[in-house]
Short mmCIF file of C-alpha atoms in Angstrom, two decimals:
data_model
loop_
_atom_site.label_atom_id
_atom_site.label_comp_id
_atom_site.label_asym_id
_atom_site.label_seq_id
_atom_site.Cartn_x
_atom_site.Cartn_y
_atom_site.Cartn_z
CA MET A 971 -0.40 0.24 -0.50
CA SER A 972 1.11 3.05 -0.86
CA SER A 973 -0.27 6.76 -0.71
CA SER A 974 1.08 10.28 -0.55
CA THR A 975 0.29 12.96 2.47
CA ASN A 976 -3.69 13.41 2.38
CA ALA A 977 -3.88 12.02 -1.04
CA PRO A 978 -7.41 11.23 -1.65
CA ILE A 979 -7.28 8.44 -3.36
CA THR A 980 -5.43 5.61 -2.30
CA LYS A 981 -3.76 2.93 -3.97
CA LEU A 982 -4.25 -0.65 -2.73
CA GLU A 983 -2.92 -3.19 -4.71
CA GLU A 984 -0.92 -2.67 -8.28
CA ILE A 985 -2.69 -4.63 -10.78
CA GLU A 986 -0.14 -4.79 -13.91
CA VAL A 987 -2.57 -6.74 -16.82
CA TYR A 988 0.15 -6.04 -19.97
CA GLN A 989 3.21 -4.99 -20.81
CA ASN A 990 5.66 -5.08 -23.70
CA ARG A 991 8.90 -3.36 -24.55
CA TRP A 992 7.69 0.20 -24.70
CA LEU A 993 4.75 0.56 -21.89
CA SER A 994 2.87 -1.17 -19.21
CA LEU A 995 -0.53 -0.74 -18.32
CA ARG A 996 -2.13 -0.85 -14.44
CA PHE A 997 -5.47 -1.17 -13.36
CA ASP A 998 -4.96 -0.42 -9.80
CA ARG A 999 -7.07 -0.97 -6.70
CA VAL A 1000 -8.03 2.01 -4.75
CA LYS A 1001 -9.75 3.50 -2.03
CA PHE A 1002 -11.35 6.78 -2.15
CA GLU A 1003 -10.66 8.32 1.21
CA LYS A 1004 -13.70 11.15 1.12
CA THR A 1005 -16.74 7.91 1.00
CA GLY A 1006 -14.57 4.84 2.12
CA LYS A 1007 -15.62 2.77 -1.31
CA GLU A 1008 -12.98 1.00 -3.75
CA GLY A 1009 -12.43 1.39 -7.05
CA ARG A 1010 -10.38 1.10 -10.17
CA TYR A 1011 -7.89 3.22 -11.52
CA SER A 1012 -5.90 2.64 -14.99
CA VAL A 1013 -2.67 3.88 -15.23
CA LEU A 1014 -0.15 3.79 -18.34
CA VAL A 1015 3.69 3.90 -17.35
CA GLU A 1016 5.98 4.47 -20.25
CA GLY A 1017 9.48 3.22 -20.65
CA GLY A 1018 12.43 4.76 -18.80
CA ASN A 1019 15.68 4.49 -17.06
CA GLY A 1020 13.86 4.46 -13.62
CA LYS A 1021 13.82 8.35 -12.92
CA GLU A 1022 13.00 9.92 -16.02
CA SER A 1023 10.77 8.10 -18.48
CA GLY A 1024 11.72 10.37 -21.35
CA VAL A 1025 14.19 13.56 -22.65
CA VAL A 1026 13.21 16.42 -25.15
CA VAL A 1027 15.99 18.31 -26.67
CA VAL A 1028 15.85 21.72 -28.16
CA PRO A 1029 18.54 22.37 -30.92
CA ILE A 1030 19.38 25.62 -30.85
CA LEU A 1031 21.68 27.13 -33.46
CA HIS A 1032 23.75 29.89 -32.67
CA GLN A 1033 25.29 31.45 -35.70
CA THR A 1034 27.72 34.85 -36.69
CA ASP A 1035 26.66 36.93 -39.74
CA ALA A 1036 29.71 38.33 -41.89
CA LYS A 1037 27.80 41.40 -41.62
CA SER A 1038 26.79 42.15 -38.38
CA GLY A 1039 28.58 40.11 -36.58
CA VAL A 1040 25.38 38.27 -34.99
CA ALA A 1041 22.24 35.98 -36.75
CA PRO A 1042 18.94 35.63 -35.37
CA GLU A 1043 19.21 31.85 -33.41
CA LYS A 1044 17.19 28.80 -35.34
CA VAL A 1045 15.66 25.72 -34.06
CA VAL A 1046 15.88 22.59 -34.86
CA MET A 1047 12.90 20.49 -35.39
CA ILE A 1048 11.82 17.36 -37.13
CA LYS A 1049 8.66 16.45 -39.39
CA GLN A 1050 8.18 12.77 -38.27
CA PHE A 1051 4.30 10.94 -39.21
CA ARG A 1052 2.57 10.09 -36.15
CA TYR A 1053 0.69 6.67 -36.44
CA PRO A 1054 -1.89 7.15 -33.74
CA VAL A 1055 -3.52 10.66 -35.11
CA SER A 1056 -2.62 9.71 -38.41
CA ALA A 1057 -0.83 12.77 -39.52
CA TRP A 1058 3.10 14.51 -40.04
CA SER A 1059 4.20 16.14 -36.74
CA TRP A 1060 6.83 19.12 -36.31
CA GLU A 1061 8.70 18.13 -32.94
CA PHE A 1062 11.79 18.32 -31.48
CA PRO A 1063 13.97 15.26 -31.08
CA ARG A 1064 12.86 12.93 -28.37
CA GLY A 1065 12.62 9.52 -26.86
CA PHE A 1066 12.38 7.03 -23.73
CA CYS A 1067 15.79 7.31 -21.48
CA GLU A 1068 17.12 3.85 -21.70
CA MET A 1069 18.28 1.72 -18.74
CA GLY A 1070 21.52 2.74 -17.76
CA VAL A 1071 21.95 5.75 -20.32
CA THR A 1072 21.79 9.40 -18.10
CA ALA A 1073 19.09 11.45 -19.77
CA GLU A 1074 22.06 14.23 -20.46
CA ASN A 1075 23.47 11.22 -22.44
CA GLN A 1076 19.98 9.92 -23.99
CA ALA A 1077 19.88 13.58 -25.00
CA LEU A 1078 22.26 13.77 -27.09
CA ARG A 1079 22.36 10.44 -28.71
CA GLU A 1080 18.46 11.69 -29.59
CA LEU A 1081 19.96 14.46 -31.27
CA GLU A 1082 21.83 12.52 -33.68
CA GLU A 1083 19.80 9.88 -34.44
CA GLU A 1084 17.05 12.23 -35.37
CA THR A 1085 18.79 15.38 -37.06
CA GLY A 1086 21.84 13.95 -37.79
CA ILE A 1087 23.78 16.51 -35.78
CA LYS A 1088 26.74 15.23 -33.78
CA PRO A 1089 27.13 15.42 -30.03
CA GLU A 1090 30.22 16.96 -30.73
CA LEU A 1091 28.90 19.96 -32.23
CA CYS A 1092 26.77 20.65 -29.17
CA LYS A 1093 28.88 23.71 -27.47
CA LYS A 1094 26.37 22.85 -24.09
CA LEU A 1095 23.54 20.98 -23.22
CA VAL A 1096 21.95 22.81 -20.53
CA LYS A 1097 18.75 21.11 -18.88
CA LEU A 1098 15.60 23.14 -19.22
CA THR A 1099 13.68 21.71 -16.15
CA GLN A 1100 14.64 21.86 -12.20
CA ASP A 1101 15.81 18.85 -10.55
CA GLY A 1102 12.36 17.05 -9.26
CA CYS A 1103 10.30 19.28 -11.71
CA GLU A 1104 10.03 16.90 -14.29
CA MET A 1105 7.28 17.65 -16.49
CA TRP A 1106 4.37 15.47 -16.47
CA THR A 1107 2.85 14.10 -19.62
CA ASN A 1108 -1.10 13.16 -18.68
CA ASN A 1109 -1.04 13.02 -15.35
CA GLY A 1110 -4.55 12.12 -15.95
CA ILE A 1111 -3.69 8.74 -16.86
CA SER A 1112 0.15 8.39 -17.10
CA ASN A 1113 2.98 8.69 -14.34
CA SER A 1114 5.57 9.30 -17.01
CA LYS A 1115 7.69 12.23 -16.45
CA VAL A 1116 10.12 13.99 -19.07
CA VAL A 1117 13.76 16.09 -18.93
CA TYR A 1118 13.87 18.83 -21.36
CA TYR A 1119 17.20 20.08 -22.65
CA ALA A 1120 18.28 23.24 -24.93
CA ALA A 1121 21.39 21.71 -26.69
CA LEU A 1122 23.22 24.72 -27.91
CA ILE A 1123 24.79 24.24 -31.36
CA ASP A 1124 27.13 26.80 -34.03
CA SER A 1125 27.27 24.84 -37.15
CA LEU A 1126 24.39 22.60 -38.73
CA GLU A 1127 27.14 20.05 -40.06
CA GLY A 1128 25.68 16.42 -40.64
CA MET A 1129 22.04 17.42 -40.53
CA LYS A 1130 19.99 16.06 -43.09
CA SER A 1131 17.40 17.16 -44.87
CA GLY A 1132 15.67 13.54 -44.62
CA LEU A 1133 16.07 10.40 -42.45
CA GLY A 1134 13.62 8.13 -44.40
CA GLU A 1135 13.96 5.50 -41.72
CA ASP A 1136 10.79 3.01 -41.72
CA GLU A 1137 10.43 3.03 -37.98
CA GLU A 1138 11.17 6.51 -37.10
CA SER A 1139 9.17 8.07 -39.96
CA ILE A 1140 11.08 11.24 -40.48
CA GLU A 1141 10.65 12.98 -43.47
CA LYS A 1142 12.18 16.35 -42.94
CA VAL A 1143 15.07 18.32 -40.69
CA LYS A 1144 14.85 22.21 -40.66
CA ALA A 1145 16.43 24.82 -38.97
CA PHE A 1146 13.62 27.71 -38.37
CA THR A 1147 14.31 31.23 -36.59
CA VAL A 1148 12.00 31.87 -33.31
CA ASP A 1149 9.28 34.41 -35.28
CA GLU A 1150 9.11 30.71 -37.47
CA VAL A 1151 8.07 28.55 -34.68
CA LYS A 1152 5.80 31.25 -33.25
CA GLU A 1153 3.89 31.69 -36.42
CA MET A 1154 3.24 28.02 -36.44
CA VAL A 1155 2.29 27.61 -33.17
CA ARG A 1156 -0.60 30.17 -33.85
CA LYS A 1157 -1.00 28.54 -37.40
CA GLY A 1158 -2.17 25.59 -35.52
CA GLU A 1159 1.22 24.10 -37.79
CA ILE A 1160 2.71 23.11 -34.74
CA ARG A 1161 0.23 20.61 -31.99
CA ASP A 1162 3.13 18.72 -30.30
CA GLN A 1163 3.16 19.17 -27.22
CA PHE A 1164 6.64 18.41 -26.45
CA ALA A 1165 7.46 20.90 -29.00
CA THR A 1166 5.64 24.08 -27.57
CA THR A 1167 6.82 23.01 -23.88
CA GLY A 1168 10.58 22.93 -25.09
CA PHE A 1169 10.03 26.00 -26.84
CA ALA A 1170 8.35 27.98 -23.92
CA LEU A 1171 11.09 26.49 -21.88
CA ALA A 1172 13.92 27.79 -24.18
CA LEU A 1173 11.90 31.07 -24.26
CA LEU A 1174 11.53 31.73 -20.61
CA GLY A 1175 15.18 30.30 -20.48
CA SER A 1176 16.50 33.18 -21.97
CA HIS A 1177 18.24 30.39 -24.32
CA LEU A 1178 15.76 31.60 -27.47
CA HIS A 1179 14.99 35.74 -27.79
CA ILE A 1180 11.73 37.10 -29.21
CA GLN A 1181 13.20 39.59 -31.95
#
């Protein structure tokens, strides 16, 4: 039995009903403290390294313009097909944390796997979420937590226009200005919550600047 202090719902029994390599589904027996009644609660548990379920990395390009000495920041995004919604989606690289792999190293892996940008081109990897304050992905049904990072790069060397991998289903990799991303969000061209959250956290952390 486990519960948080003053929690109105207490877990009486943890019951796993399905599991595969990516996720498991529980149908826990619980007690509703206000009424004393028992019931059931579905919980989706996604894969992870035991601490975090996954990572999202926001690649931020800082380049020097030959004339002005500075150029507008850009963020690198991928256009990926998402089967559950049957649609193409502009996103930042992300993935599950593998067992035995730190969140930082997993973020760099995802950066290279999904964009072609090698870790050595990352000048700095900045954590956008505070320790112990990882973001919940869908806390009404899942206990999954995600850590956000900004990967500060000064080159797009190695970046591919499209990877064409069957399992990844990535069609395009492209760098956008901050204003372009803002407009894409406004128009509904970016609908992925990980992308909008990552973009907002990068702005709040002053790693991106509105022109």
